[in-house]
Tab-separated table of C-alpha atoms in Angstrom:
chain	number	residue	atom	x	y	z
B	29	MET	CA	29.763	31.888	49.210
B	30	LYS	CA	31.086	32.357	52.391
B	31	ARG	CA	29.149	28.713	53.277
B	32	ILE	CA	31.464	27.311	50.110
B	33	ILE	CA	34.952	28.467	51.954
B	34	GLN	CA	33.819	26.865	55.319
B	35	THR	CA	33.118	23.645	53.583
B	36	ALA	CA	35.450	23.663	50.836
B	37	VAL	CA	32.920	22.027	48.671
B	38	PHE	CA	31.166	24.075	45.804
B	39	LEU	CA	27.538	23.348	44.768
B	40	LEU	CA	23.234	20.379	41.806
B	41	ALA	CA	21.873	17.682	39.134
B	42	LEU	CA	20.553	16.363	38.461
B	43	TYR	CA	25.499	17.163	35.378
B	44	LEU	CA	28.561	16.871	36.611
B	45	VAL	CA	32.351	17.163	36.223
B	46	PRO	CA	34.775	13.799	35.564
B	47	CYS	CA	35.706	13.945	39.375
B	48	ALA	CA	31.993	13.080	40.229
B	49	ASN	CA	32.236	9.740	38.457
B	50	GLN	CA	35.443	8.709	40.347
B	51	ALA	CA	33.648	9.727	43.398
B	52	GLN	CA	30.692	7.245	43.038
B	53	SER	CA	30.650	4.258	45.425
B	54	ASN	CA	28.908	1.011	44.845
B	55	SER	CA	26.098	1.891	47.190
B	56	ARG	CA	22.660	2.699	46.151
B	57	TYR	CA	23.164	6.393	46.366
B	58	GLN	CA	25.609	9.049	45.650
B	59	SER	CA	25.506	11.957	47.436
B	60	TYR	CA	26.333	15.694	46.064
B	61	TYR	CA	26.643	18.699	47.430
B	62	VAL	CA	24.821	21.781	46.416
B	63	HIS	CA	25.468	25.591	46.897
B	64	GLU	CA	22.877	28.025	45.318
B	65	ASP	CA	23.042	31.718	44.692
B	66	PRO	CA	19.614	33.503	43.935
B	67	VAL	CA	21.816	36.235	42.065
B	68	LEU	CA	20.025	39.776	41.898
B	69	PRO	CA	19.403	40.532	37.921
B	70	SER	CA	21.489	43.360	38.118
B	71	MET	CA	24.529	41.517	39.505
B	72	THR	CA	24.166	38.576	36.712
B	73	ALA	CA	27.215	40.332	34.672
B	74	ASP	CA	29.419	41.058	38.041
B	75	TYR	CA	28.454	37.519	39.393
B	76	GLU	CA	29.736	35.742	36.391
B	77	LYS	CA	32.808	37.626	36.541
B	78	LEU	CA	33.821	37.015	39.638
B	79	ALA	CA	32.765	32.688	38.962
B	80	THR	CA	34.579	32.751	36.116
B	81	GLY	CA	37.922	34.448	37.739
B	82	LEU	CA	37.548	31.964	40.826
B	83	ALA	CA	37.689	29.072	38.495
B	84	ALA	CA	40.744	30.507	36.837
B	85	GLU	CA	42.075	30.794	39.859
B	86	CYS	CA	42.156	27.126	40.657
B	87	LYS	CA	42.858	26.241	37.669
B	88	LYS	CA	46.557	27.768	38.639
B	89	ILE	CA	46.825	25.692	41.407
B	90	ASN	CA	45.083	22.875	40.090
B	91	LEU	CA	42.817	22.241	43.132
B	92	PRO	CA	42.023	19.073	43.983
B	93	ASP	CA	38.278	19.545	44.027
B	94	GLY	CA	36.113	20.196	41.374
B	95	TRP	CA	32.461	21.573	40.697
B	96	LEU	CA	30.089	21.918	37.888
B	97	SER	CA	27.940	25.069	37.577
B	98	LEU	CA	24.627	25.135	36.152
B	99	LYS	CA	22.451	28.640	35.652
B	100	LEU	CA	18.682	28.055	36.495
B	101	ASP	CA	16.005	29.954	34.244
B	102	ASP	CA	15.007	31.803	37.492
B	103	ASN	CA	18.390	33.348	37.643
B	104	ARG	CA	19.880	31.075	40.459
B	105	TYR	CA	23.405	29.466	39.772
B	106	ILE	CA	24.071	25.852	41.564
B	107	TYR	CA	27.562	24.569	41.936
B	108	VAL	CA	27.605	21.048	42.649
B	109	THR	CA	30.565	18.452	44.001
B	110	PRO	CA	30.224	14.778	45.082
B	111	VAL	CA	30.864	13.890	48.658
B	112	ASP	CA	31.066	10.439	49.905
B	113	ASN	CA	30.140	11.314	54.194
B	114	MET	CA	28.907	14.147	55.866
B	115	ALA	CA	33.287	14.218	56.780
B	116	ASP	CA	33.658	15.339	53.326
B	117	LEU	CA	31.941	19.047	54.151
B	118	ASP	CA	34.592	19.412	57.021
B	119	LYS	CA	37.987	19.503	54.489
B	120	ASN	CA	39.066	23.173	53.889
B	121	THR	CA	40.183	22.261	50.353
B	122	PHE	CA	40.481	26.278	49.862
B	123	ALA	CA	42.958	26.894	51.740
B	124	PRO	CA	46.042	26.280	49.194
B	125	LEU	CA	44.009	29.076	47.264
B	126	GLN	CA	43.866	31.389	49.953
B	127	GLU	CA	47.738	30.957	50.571
B	128	LYS	CA	48.434	31.323	46.584
B	129	MET	CA	46.142	34.883	46.253
B	130	GLY	CA	46.576	36.152	50.008
B	131	LYS	CA	43.924	36.486	52.799
B	132	GLU	CA	43.254	39.919	51.957
B	133	ALA	CA	42.574	39.361	48.074
B	134	PHE	CA	40.935	36.084	49.040
B	135	THR	CA	38.455	37.725	51.418
B	136	LYS	CA	37.860	40.331	49.261
B	137	MET	CA	36.402	38.237	46.242
B	138	PHE	CA	33.942	36.449	48.515
B	139	ALA	CA	32.874	39.544	49.972
B	140	ASP	CA	32.113	40.698	46.271
B	141	PHE	CA	30.643	37.271	45.865
B	142	ASP	CA	28.173	38.406	48.755
B	143	LYS	CA	27.153	42.062	47.152
B	144	CYS	CA	25.878	39.453	44.094
B	145	TYR	CA	22.784	38.472	46.212
B	146	ASN	CA	20.320	38.451	49.108
B	147	SER	CA	20.929	35.177	50.377
B	148	HIS	CA	22.315	31.587	50.032
B	149	ARG	CA	21.936	27.999	50.513
B	150	ASP	CA	23.407	25.133	51.335
B	151	TYR	CA	21.953	21.297	50.647
B	152	MET	CA	22.507	17.599	49.668
B	153	VAL	CA	20.724	15.666	46.977
B	154	ARG	CA	21.209	11.717	46.178
B	155	LEU	CA	21.268	10.102	43.402
B	156	ASP	CA	19.313	6.924	43.232
B	157	LYS	CA	21.136	4.490	40.837
B	158	GLU	CA	18.456	1.680	41.185
B	159	LEU	CA	15.883	4.296	39.569
B	160	THR	CA	17.753	6.042	37.026
B	161	TYR	CA	17.607	4.485	33.657
B	162	MET	CA	20.641	5.350	31.608
B	163	PRO	CA	21.144	1.645	30.083
B	164	GLY	CA	24.887	2.408	28.918
B	165	GLY	CA	25.763	2.932	31.945
B	166	ILE	CA	25.162	6.329	34.562
B	167	ASP	CA	27.220	9.696	32.936
B	168	ILE	CA	26.220	12.517	35.135
B	169	ASN	CA	28.207	14.592	32.546
B	170	ASN	CA	26.078	14.345	29.111
B	171	ALA	CA	28.849	15.720	27.271
B	172	GLY	CA	27.296	17.582	23.881
B	173	MET	CA	23.755	17.776	25.943
B	174	PRO	CA	24.520	21.409	28.470
B	175	TYR	CA	20.210	21.795	28.720
B	176	ARG	CA	18.708	20.497	31.883
B	177	HIS	CA	15.105	19.460	32.793
B	178	TYR	CA	14.127	18.650	36.328
B	179	THR	CA	10.787	17.624	37.513
B	180	TYR	CA	10.204	17.679	41.161
B	181	TYR	CA	7.465	15.194	42.411
B	182	TYR	CA	6.906	15.922	46.154
B	183	VAL	CA	5.590	13.472	48.305
B	184	THR	CA	4.322	13.181	51.908
B	185	PRO	CA	6.012	10.715	54.401
B	186	GLN	CA	3.553	8.218	53.727
B	187	ASN	CA	3.767	8.226	50.167
B	188	ILE	CA	7.434	7.741	49.453
B	189	ALA	CA	7.172	3.779	49.673
B	190	LYS	CA	4.478	4.317	46.735
B	191	THR	CA	6.172	6.483	45.065
B	192	GLY	CA	9.608	4.377	44.522
B	193	GLU	CA	7.284	1.785	43.657
B	194	ILE	CA	5.998	3.544	40.486
B	195	ALA	CA	9.688	4.592	39.817
B	196	LYS	CA	10.474	1.062	39.904
B	197	ALA	CA	7.548	0.628	37.316
B	198	PHE	CA	8.529	3.493	35.000
B	199	LEU	CA	12.557	2.034	34.984
B	200	ALA	CA	10.825	-1.641	33.714
B	201	LEU	CA	8.555	-0.019	31.093
B	202	TYR	CA	11.106	2.225	29.982
B	203	THR	CA	13.749	-0.789	29.553
B	204	LYS	CA	10.952	-2.908	28.013
B	205	LYS	CA	10.286	-0.453	25.513
B	206	GLY	CA	13.909	0.360	24.724
B	207	ALA	CA	13.116	4.154	25.349
B	208	LYS	CA	15.532	6.682	23.887
B	209	LEU	CA	14.909	9.613	26.439
B	210	GLN	CA	17.308	8.983	29.516
B	211	TYR	CA	16.597	10.231	33.133
B	212	ARG	CA	18.699	10.260	36.438
B	213	ILE	CA	16.121	10.403	39.793
B	214	TYR	CA	17.646	12.317	42.709
B	215	ARG	CA	16.166	12.319	46.644
B	216	ASN	CA	16.160	14.863	48.949
B	217	GLY	CA	19.207	15.142	51.484
B	218	PHE	CA	20.253	17.113	54.600
B	219	GLY	CA	19.105	20.670	54.212
B	220	GLU	CA	15.838	20.260	52.106
B	221	LYS	CA	12.400	20.432	54.012
B	222	GLU	CA	10.108	17.979	51.523
B	223	ALA	CA	10.670	14.647	50.121
B	224	TYR	CA	10.633	14.446	46.599
B	225	PHE	CA	11.482	12.542	43.789
B	226	MET	CA	13.662	14.478	41.179
B	227	VAL	CA	13.825	13.743	37.464
B	228	VAL	CA	16.693	15.116	35.882
B	229	THR	CA	16.936	14.507	32.119
B	230	SER	CA	19.691	16.260	29.690
B	231	ALA	CA	19.189	17.133	26.260
B	232	LYS	CA	21.466	19.446	23.597
B	233	SER	CA	18.246	22.193	24.103
B	234	ALA	CA	15.143	22.595	25.261
B	235	GLU	CA	13.437	21.915	21.659
B	236	ASP	CA	15.489	19.247	21.779
B	237	TYR	CA	13.977	18.194	25.430
B	238	GLU	CA	10.650	18.685	23.638
B	239	ARG	CA	11.295	16.667	20.700
B	240	MET	CA	12.585	13.722	22.806
B	241	ARG	CA	9.807	13.654	25.496
B	242	ALA	CA	7.307	13.880	22.352
B	243	GLU	CA	8.546	10.756	20.842
B	244	ASN	CA	9.102	9.218	24.166
B	245	ARG	CA	5.105	9.742	24.982
B	246	GLU	CA	4.650	7.685	21.744
B	247	LEU	CA	6.342	5.082	22.315
B	248	LEU	CA	5.552	4.637	26.303
B	249	GLY	CA	1.664	4.504	25.002
B	250	ASP	CA	-1.274	3.296	27.168
B	251	GLU	CA	1.157	2.106	29.757
B	252	GLY	CA	3.063	5.009	30.204
B	253	LYS	CA	-0.101	7.211	30.953
B	254	GLU	CA	-1.544	4.653	33.253
B	255	LEU	CA	1.677	4.305	34.881
B	256	TYR	CA	1.819	8.677	35.065
B	257	GLY	CA	-2.229	8.392	36.521
B	258	LYS	CA	-0.789	6.140	39.444
B	259	LEU	CA	1.901	8.865	39.979
B	260	LEU	CA	-0.657	12.107	40.400
B	261	GLN	CA	-2.698	9.737	43.202
B	262	VAL	CA	0.258	9.764	45.058
B	263	VAL	CA	2.555	13.215	44.572
B	264	SER	CA	1.399	16.098	46.697
B	265	SER	CA	2.877	18.505	44.228
B	266	ILE	CA	4.534	19.043	40.988
B	267	LYS	CA	7.495	21.630	39.621
B	268	ASN	CA	9.516	21.816	36.381
B	269	ILE	CA	12.670	24.188	36.120
B	270	SER	CA	15.386	24.067	33.509
B	271	ALA	CA	19.179	25.219	33.635
B	272	MET	CA	22.314	25.233	31.376
B	273	ALA	CA	25.654	24.006	32.332
B	274	ARG	CA	28.238	26.636	32.565
B	275	PRO	CA	31.368	25.076	31.688
B	276	GLU	CA	33.183	28.780	31.940
B	277	LEU	CA	31.924	28.881	35.651
B	278	SER	CA	32.734	25.351	36.441
B	279	TYR	CA	36.056	24.138	37.182
B	280	SER	CA	37.734	20.562	36.829
B	281	PRO	CA	40.981	19.229	38.806
B	282	GLY	CA	43.678	18.709	35.643
B	283	LYS	CA	41.726	20.240	33.236
């Protein structure tokens, strides 16, 4: 959590608070700053109590910057906030909170956070609007759909362009078929070691996601299978992970 104090922005995905939509620009990419805490299983309850308390303290003073919290299925907690440029990382927007709580209480709270994990990290991801399939408009909040499924398609530098072309072909196929399963595509940013295309799907639950996925596979048919086969030829590895949005650990200004 110390890095969050230093940069004054709080962490994901692919599923953010309303202020995130306001921050999106007209450019192809919207960047997000992500803070990740791999919480020790034995400290989960303590960690969640601290995170809930932090959100409550920010709500009391209506702190201007918000974040969405998600818990991944491997007990990592991520916090996501939109940024327009790297200069945003220099803002100390937690200064009003420190002033209100007092330096001693403020420092102790984050020292207690540090007891809950052995390490943590920060990185950036970029929402690729041109490759995202959300026909009604991009909505990263997906009200009523707290479940998130992430698929990371890792690629080597020489295959980035090819993977992008396949992603465009998938978008065209989904559009032609009128697919109900929607997705957002994020690409790696500053702080990530490998290049990837991350596909994020929201659903009501894990069961709802599997149902939609099966229906979508049938809808896309042989064309979908052929495209996926081409994708497998250019990616170096694939990783899947799921998460749940945690609104009680999140903070949205004005709410």
